[in-house]
Short mmCIF file of C-alpha atoms and ligand atoms in Angstrom, two decimals:
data_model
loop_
_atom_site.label_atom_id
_atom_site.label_comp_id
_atom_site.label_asym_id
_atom_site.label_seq_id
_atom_site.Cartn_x
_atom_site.Cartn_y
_atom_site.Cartn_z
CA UNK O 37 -1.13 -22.61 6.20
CA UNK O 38 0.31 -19.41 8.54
CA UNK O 39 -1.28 -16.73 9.15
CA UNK O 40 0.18 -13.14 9.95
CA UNK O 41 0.08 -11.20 13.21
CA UNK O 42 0.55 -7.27 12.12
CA UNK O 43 2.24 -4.52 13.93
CA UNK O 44 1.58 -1.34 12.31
CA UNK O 45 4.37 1.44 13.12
CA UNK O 46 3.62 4.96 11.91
CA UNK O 47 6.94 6.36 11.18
CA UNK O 48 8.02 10.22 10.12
CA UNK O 49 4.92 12.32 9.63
CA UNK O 50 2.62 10.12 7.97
CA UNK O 51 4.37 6.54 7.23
CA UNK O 52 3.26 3.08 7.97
CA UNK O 53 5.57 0.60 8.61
CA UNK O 54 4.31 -3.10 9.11
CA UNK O 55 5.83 -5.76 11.16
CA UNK O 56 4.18 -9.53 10.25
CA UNK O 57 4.81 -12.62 11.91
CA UNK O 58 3.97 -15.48 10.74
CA UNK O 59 2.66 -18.37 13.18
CA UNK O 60 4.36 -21.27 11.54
CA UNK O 61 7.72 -21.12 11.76
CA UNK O 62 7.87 -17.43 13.43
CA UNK O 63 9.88 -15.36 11.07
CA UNK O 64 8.75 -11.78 11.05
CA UNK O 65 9.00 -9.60 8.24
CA UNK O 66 8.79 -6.02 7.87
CA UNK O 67 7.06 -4.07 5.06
CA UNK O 68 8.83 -0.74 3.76
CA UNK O 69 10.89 0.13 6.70
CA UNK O 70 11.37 3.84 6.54
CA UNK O 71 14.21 4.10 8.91
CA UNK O 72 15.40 1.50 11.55
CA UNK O 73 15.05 2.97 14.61
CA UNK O 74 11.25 3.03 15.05
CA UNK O 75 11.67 -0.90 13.85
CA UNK O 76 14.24 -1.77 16.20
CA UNK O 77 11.88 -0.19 19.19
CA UNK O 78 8.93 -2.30 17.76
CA UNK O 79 11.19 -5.30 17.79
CA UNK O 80 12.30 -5.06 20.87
CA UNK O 81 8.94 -4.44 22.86
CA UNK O 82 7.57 -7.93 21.11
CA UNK O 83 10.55 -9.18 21.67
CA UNK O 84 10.33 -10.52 18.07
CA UNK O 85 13.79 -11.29 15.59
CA UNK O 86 13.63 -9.53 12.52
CA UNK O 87 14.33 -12.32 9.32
CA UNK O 88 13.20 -10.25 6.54
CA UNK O 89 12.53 -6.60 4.68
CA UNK O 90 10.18 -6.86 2.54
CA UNK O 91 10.49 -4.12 -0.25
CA UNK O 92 7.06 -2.11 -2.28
CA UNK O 93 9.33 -0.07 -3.64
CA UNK O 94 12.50 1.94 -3.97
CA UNK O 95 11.92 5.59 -2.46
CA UNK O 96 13.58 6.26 0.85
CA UNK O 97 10.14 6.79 2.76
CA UNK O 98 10.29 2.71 2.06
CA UNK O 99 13.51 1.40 2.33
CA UNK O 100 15.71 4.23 4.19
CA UNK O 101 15.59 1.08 7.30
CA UNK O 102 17.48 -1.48 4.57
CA UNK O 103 21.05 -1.85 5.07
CA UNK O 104 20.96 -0.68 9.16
CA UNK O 105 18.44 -3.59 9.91
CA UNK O 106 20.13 -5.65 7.42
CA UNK O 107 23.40 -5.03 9.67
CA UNK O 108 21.87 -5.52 12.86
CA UNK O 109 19.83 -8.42 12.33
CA UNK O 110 21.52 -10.49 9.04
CA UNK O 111 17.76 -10.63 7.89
CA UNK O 112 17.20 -11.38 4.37
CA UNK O 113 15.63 -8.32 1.68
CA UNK O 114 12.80 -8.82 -0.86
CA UNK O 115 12.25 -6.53 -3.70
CA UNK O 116 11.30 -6.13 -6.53
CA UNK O 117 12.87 -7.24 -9.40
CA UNK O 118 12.32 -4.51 -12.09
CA UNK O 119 13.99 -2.61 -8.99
CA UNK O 120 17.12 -4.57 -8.64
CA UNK O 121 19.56 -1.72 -8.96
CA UNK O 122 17.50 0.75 -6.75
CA UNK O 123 16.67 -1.63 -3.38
CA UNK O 124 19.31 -1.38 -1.06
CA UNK O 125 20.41 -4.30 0.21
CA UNK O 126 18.48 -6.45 -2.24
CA UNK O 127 19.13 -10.58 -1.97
CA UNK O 128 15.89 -11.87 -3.56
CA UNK O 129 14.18 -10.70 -6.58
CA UNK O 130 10.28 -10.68 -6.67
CA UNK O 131 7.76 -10.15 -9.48
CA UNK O 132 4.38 -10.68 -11.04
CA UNK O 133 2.87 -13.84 -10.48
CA UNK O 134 5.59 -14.87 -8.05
CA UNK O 135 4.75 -16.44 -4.53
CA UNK O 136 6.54 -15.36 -1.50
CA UNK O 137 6.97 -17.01 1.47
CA UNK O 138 7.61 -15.21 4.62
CA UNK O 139 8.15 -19.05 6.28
CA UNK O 140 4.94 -20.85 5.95
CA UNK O 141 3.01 -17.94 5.11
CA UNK O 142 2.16 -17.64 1.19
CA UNK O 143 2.22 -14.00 -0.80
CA UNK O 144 1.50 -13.34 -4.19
CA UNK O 145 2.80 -10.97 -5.54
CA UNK O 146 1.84 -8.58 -8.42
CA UNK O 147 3.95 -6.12 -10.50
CA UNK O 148 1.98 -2.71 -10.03
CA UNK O 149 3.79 -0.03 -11.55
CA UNK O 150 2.92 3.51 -11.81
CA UNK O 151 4.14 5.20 -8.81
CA UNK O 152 7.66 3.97 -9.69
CA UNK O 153 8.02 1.64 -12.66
CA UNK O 154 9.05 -1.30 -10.55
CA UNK O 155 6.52 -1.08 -7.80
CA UNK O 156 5.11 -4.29 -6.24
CA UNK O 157 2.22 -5.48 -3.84
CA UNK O 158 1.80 -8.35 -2.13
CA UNK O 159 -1.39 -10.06 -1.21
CA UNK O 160 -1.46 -12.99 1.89
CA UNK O 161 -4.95 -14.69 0.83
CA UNK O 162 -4.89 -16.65 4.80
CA UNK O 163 -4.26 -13.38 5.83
CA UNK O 164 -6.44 -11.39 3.74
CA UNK O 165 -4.01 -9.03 3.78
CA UNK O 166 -2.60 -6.72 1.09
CA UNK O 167 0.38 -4.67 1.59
CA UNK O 168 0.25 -1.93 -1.55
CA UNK O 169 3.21 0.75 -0.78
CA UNK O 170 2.12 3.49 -2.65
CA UNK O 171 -0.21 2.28 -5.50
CA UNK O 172 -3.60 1.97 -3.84
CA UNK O 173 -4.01 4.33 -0.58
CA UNK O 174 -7.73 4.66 1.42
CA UNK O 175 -9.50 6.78 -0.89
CA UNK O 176 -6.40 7.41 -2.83
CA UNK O 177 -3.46 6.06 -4.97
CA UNK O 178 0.36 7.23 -5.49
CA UNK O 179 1.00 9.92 -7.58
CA UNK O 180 2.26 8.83 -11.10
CA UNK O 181 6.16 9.79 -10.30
CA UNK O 182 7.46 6.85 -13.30
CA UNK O 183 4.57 5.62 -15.05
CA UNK O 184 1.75 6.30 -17.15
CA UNK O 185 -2.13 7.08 -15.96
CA UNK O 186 -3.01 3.45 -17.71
CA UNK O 187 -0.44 2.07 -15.91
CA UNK O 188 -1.22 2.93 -12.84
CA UNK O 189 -5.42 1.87 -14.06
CA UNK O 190 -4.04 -1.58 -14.92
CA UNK O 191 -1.79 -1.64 -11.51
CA UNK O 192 -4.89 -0.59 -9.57
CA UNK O 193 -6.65 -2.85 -11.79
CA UNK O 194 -4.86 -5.92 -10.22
CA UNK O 195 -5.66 -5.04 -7.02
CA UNK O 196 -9.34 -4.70 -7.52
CA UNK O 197 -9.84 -8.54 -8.52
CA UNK O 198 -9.25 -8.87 -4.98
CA UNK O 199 -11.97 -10.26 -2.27
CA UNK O 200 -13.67 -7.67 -0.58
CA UNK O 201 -13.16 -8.70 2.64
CA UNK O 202 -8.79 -8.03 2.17
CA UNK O 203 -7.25 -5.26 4.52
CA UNK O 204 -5.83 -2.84 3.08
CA UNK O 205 -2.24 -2.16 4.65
CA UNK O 206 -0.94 0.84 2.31
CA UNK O 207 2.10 3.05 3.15
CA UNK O 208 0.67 6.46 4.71
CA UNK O 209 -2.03 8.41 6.57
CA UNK O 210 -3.62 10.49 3.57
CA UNK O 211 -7.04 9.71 3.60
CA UNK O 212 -8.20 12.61 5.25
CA UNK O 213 -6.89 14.88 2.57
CA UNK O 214 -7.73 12.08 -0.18
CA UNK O 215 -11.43 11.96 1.25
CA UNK O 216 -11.47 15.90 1.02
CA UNK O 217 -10.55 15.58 -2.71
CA UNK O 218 -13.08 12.21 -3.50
CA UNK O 219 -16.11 13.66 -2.13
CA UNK O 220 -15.92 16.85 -4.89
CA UNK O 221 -15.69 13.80 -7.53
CA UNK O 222 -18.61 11.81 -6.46
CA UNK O 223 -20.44 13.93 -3.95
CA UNK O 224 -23.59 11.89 -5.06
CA UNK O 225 -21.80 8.76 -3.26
CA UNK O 226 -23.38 7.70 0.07
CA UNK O 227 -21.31 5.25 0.79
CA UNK O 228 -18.53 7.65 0.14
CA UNK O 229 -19.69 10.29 2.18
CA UNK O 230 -20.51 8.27 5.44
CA UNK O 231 -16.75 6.87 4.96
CA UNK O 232 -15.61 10.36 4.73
CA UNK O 233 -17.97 11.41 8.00
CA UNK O 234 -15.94 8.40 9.51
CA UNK O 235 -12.74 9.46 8.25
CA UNK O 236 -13.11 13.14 10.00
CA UNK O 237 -14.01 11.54 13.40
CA UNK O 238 -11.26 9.03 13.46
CA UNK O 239 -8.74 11.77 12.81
CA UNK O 240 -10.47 14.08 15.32
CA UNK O 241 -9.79 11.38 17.53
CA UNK O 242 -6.20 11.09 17.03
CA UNK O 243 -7.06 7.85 15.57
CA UNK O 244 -5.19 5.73 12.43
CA UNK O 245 -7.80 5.17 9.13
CA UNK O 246 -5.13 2.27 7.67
CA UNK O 247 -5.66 0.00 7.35
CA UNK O 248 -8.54 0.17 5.39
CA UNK O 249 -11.00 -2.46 3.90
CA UNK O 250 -11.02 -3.15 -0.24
CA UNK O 251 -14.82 -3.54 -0.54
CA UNK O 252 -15.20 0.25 0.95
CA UNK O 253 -12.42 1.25 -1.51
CA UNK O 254 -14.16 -0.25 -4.69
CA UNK O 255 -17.38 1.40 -3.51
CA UNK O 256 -16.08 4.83 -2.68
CA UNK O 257 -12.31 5.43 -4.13
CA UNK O 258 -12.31 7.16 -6.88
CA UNK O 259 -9.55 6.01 -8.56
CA UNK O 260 -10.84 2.54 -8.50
CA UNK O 261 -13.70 3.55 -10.01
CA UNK O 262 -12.98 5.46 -13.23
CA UNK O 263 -14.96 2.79 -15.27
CA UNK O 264 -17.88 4.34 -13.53
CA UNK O 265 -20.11 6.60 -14.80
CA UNK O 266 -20.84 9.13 -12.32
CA UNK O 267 -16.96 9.31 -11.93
CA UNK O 268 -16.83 9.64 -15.81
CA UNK O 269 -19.50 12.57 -15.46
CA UNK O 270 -18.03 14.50 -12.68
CA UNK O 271 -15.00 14.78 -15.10
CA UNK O 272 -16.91 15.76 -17.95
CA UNK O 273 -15.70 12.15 -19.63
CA UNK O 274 -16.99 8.73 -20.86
CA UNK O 275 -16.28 5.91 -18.54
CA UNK O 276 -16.24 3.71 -21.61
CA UNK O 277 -12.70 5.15 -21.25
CA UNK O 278 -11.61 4.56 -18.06
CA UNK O 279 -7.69 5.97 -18.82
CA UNK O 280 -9.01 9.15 -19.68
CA UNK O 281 -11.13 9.58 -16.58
CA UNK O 282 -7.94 7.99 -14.69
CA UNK O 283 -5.64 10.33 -16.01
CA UNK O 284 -7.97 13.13 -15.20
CA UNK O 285 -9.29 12.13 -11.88
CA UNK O 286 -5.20 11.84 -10.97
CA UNK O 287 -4.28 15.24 -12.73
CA UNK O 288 -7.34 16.84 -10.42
CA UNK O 289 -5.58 15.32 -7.25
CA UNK O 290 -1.81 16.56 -8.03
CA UNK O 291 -4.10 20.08 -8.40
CA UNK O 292 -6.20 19.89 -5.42
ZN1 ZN H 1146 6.71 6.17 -2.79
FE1 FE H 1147 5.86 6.64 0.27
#
């Protein structure tokens, strides 16, 4: 039993980069580090010792911080497995159904492809904490770059058996533009459109939306929600077939 103190670091325009450590044996990990520097700055202010990367995925926005804090720190990289040959750095190979164990504190992981075909998120249960890359964003979810729309519903899927009461700790700052988009889908959603009143006064603010909480996401997100039948409607589709109403929800936002 550990649970995780999180650092979030925004990095380049719209990044997050997490720093966790855990309280059992204190190793500190750090989720999809974009470049070093930023990481290195947020190390040293803690005054925490980086032992491990922990890899979502392979774009450079995620891992462009490998082999430099590799270098500097001799930590140990996580990645995913279907992903071997495009993680730099990679020492340990991750995949669905696996646990990982950032010392005492327990991840499962889950193979989520879609945005890149070997994309992976991992869920800390003590934690209640789910670090998602680029599959599931607040209000959002990565663009299909590798995979298929039912791909990316079955990824998403995964992540929606989840409690409701698990933070949400994705990769960037896009739900003002994603709430934009949602409320044109459902913009007979309540719930949605106090979140998006929410959204536009935390960003006013100068304030961060991530993370965000999974039992607002299943209630308002709309591409969590394409088994729905208002979401169906607004599409001119049958939720009976949530794919279809994926793949067109998605095709919408790439438009927007
Ligand atoms: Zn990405
Ligand atoms: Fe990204």
């Amino acid at each position: 039993m550990s649970t995780l103190e999180i650092e979030q670091i925004p990095t380049r325009t719209d990044n997050y980069v997490y720093l966790l450590k855990e309280s059992g044996q204190g190793r500190v990990g750090v989720v999809d580090p974009s470049d070093a520097a930023p990481v290195i700055e947020a190390l040293d202010r803690l005054g925490w010792q980086l032992t491990d990367i922990i890899n979502t995925h392979h774009h450079n926005d995620h891992t462009g911080g490998n082999l430099e804090l590799k270098e500097k720190y001799g930590c140990m990289v996580t990645g995913p497995l279907a992903d071997h040959d495009r993680i730099a750095g990679i020492d340990a190979d991750v995949g669905d159904g696996d646990i990982f164990m950032l010392g005492d504190a327990e991840a499962k992981v889950f193979d989520t492809p879609g945005h890149t075909r070997g994309h992976i998120a991992y869920w800390f249960p003590e934690s209640k904490a789910l670090f998602c890359g680029d599959t599931l964003f607040a209000l959002g979810c990565g663009r299909t770059f590798e995979g298929t729309a039912e791909q990316m519903w079955t990824s998403l899927g995964k992540l929606r058996t989840l409690p409701d009461d698990t933070s949400v700790y994705c990769a960037h700052e896009y739900t003002q533009a994603n709430a934009k988009f949602a409320v044109t889908i459902e913009s007979g959603n309540q719930a949605l459109l106090d979140y998006a009143e929410k959204i536009n006064a935390l960003r006013a603010a100068g304030q961060r939306t991530v993370p965000s909480n999974l039992g607002l996401e299943k209630s308002t997100n709309p591409f969590l929600r394409a088994d729905v039948a208002a979401v169906g409607a607004a599409v001119g589709l049958s939720a009976d077939d949530p794919v279809s109403v994926f793949a067109e929800v998605r095709l919408r936002k790439d438009n927007f």
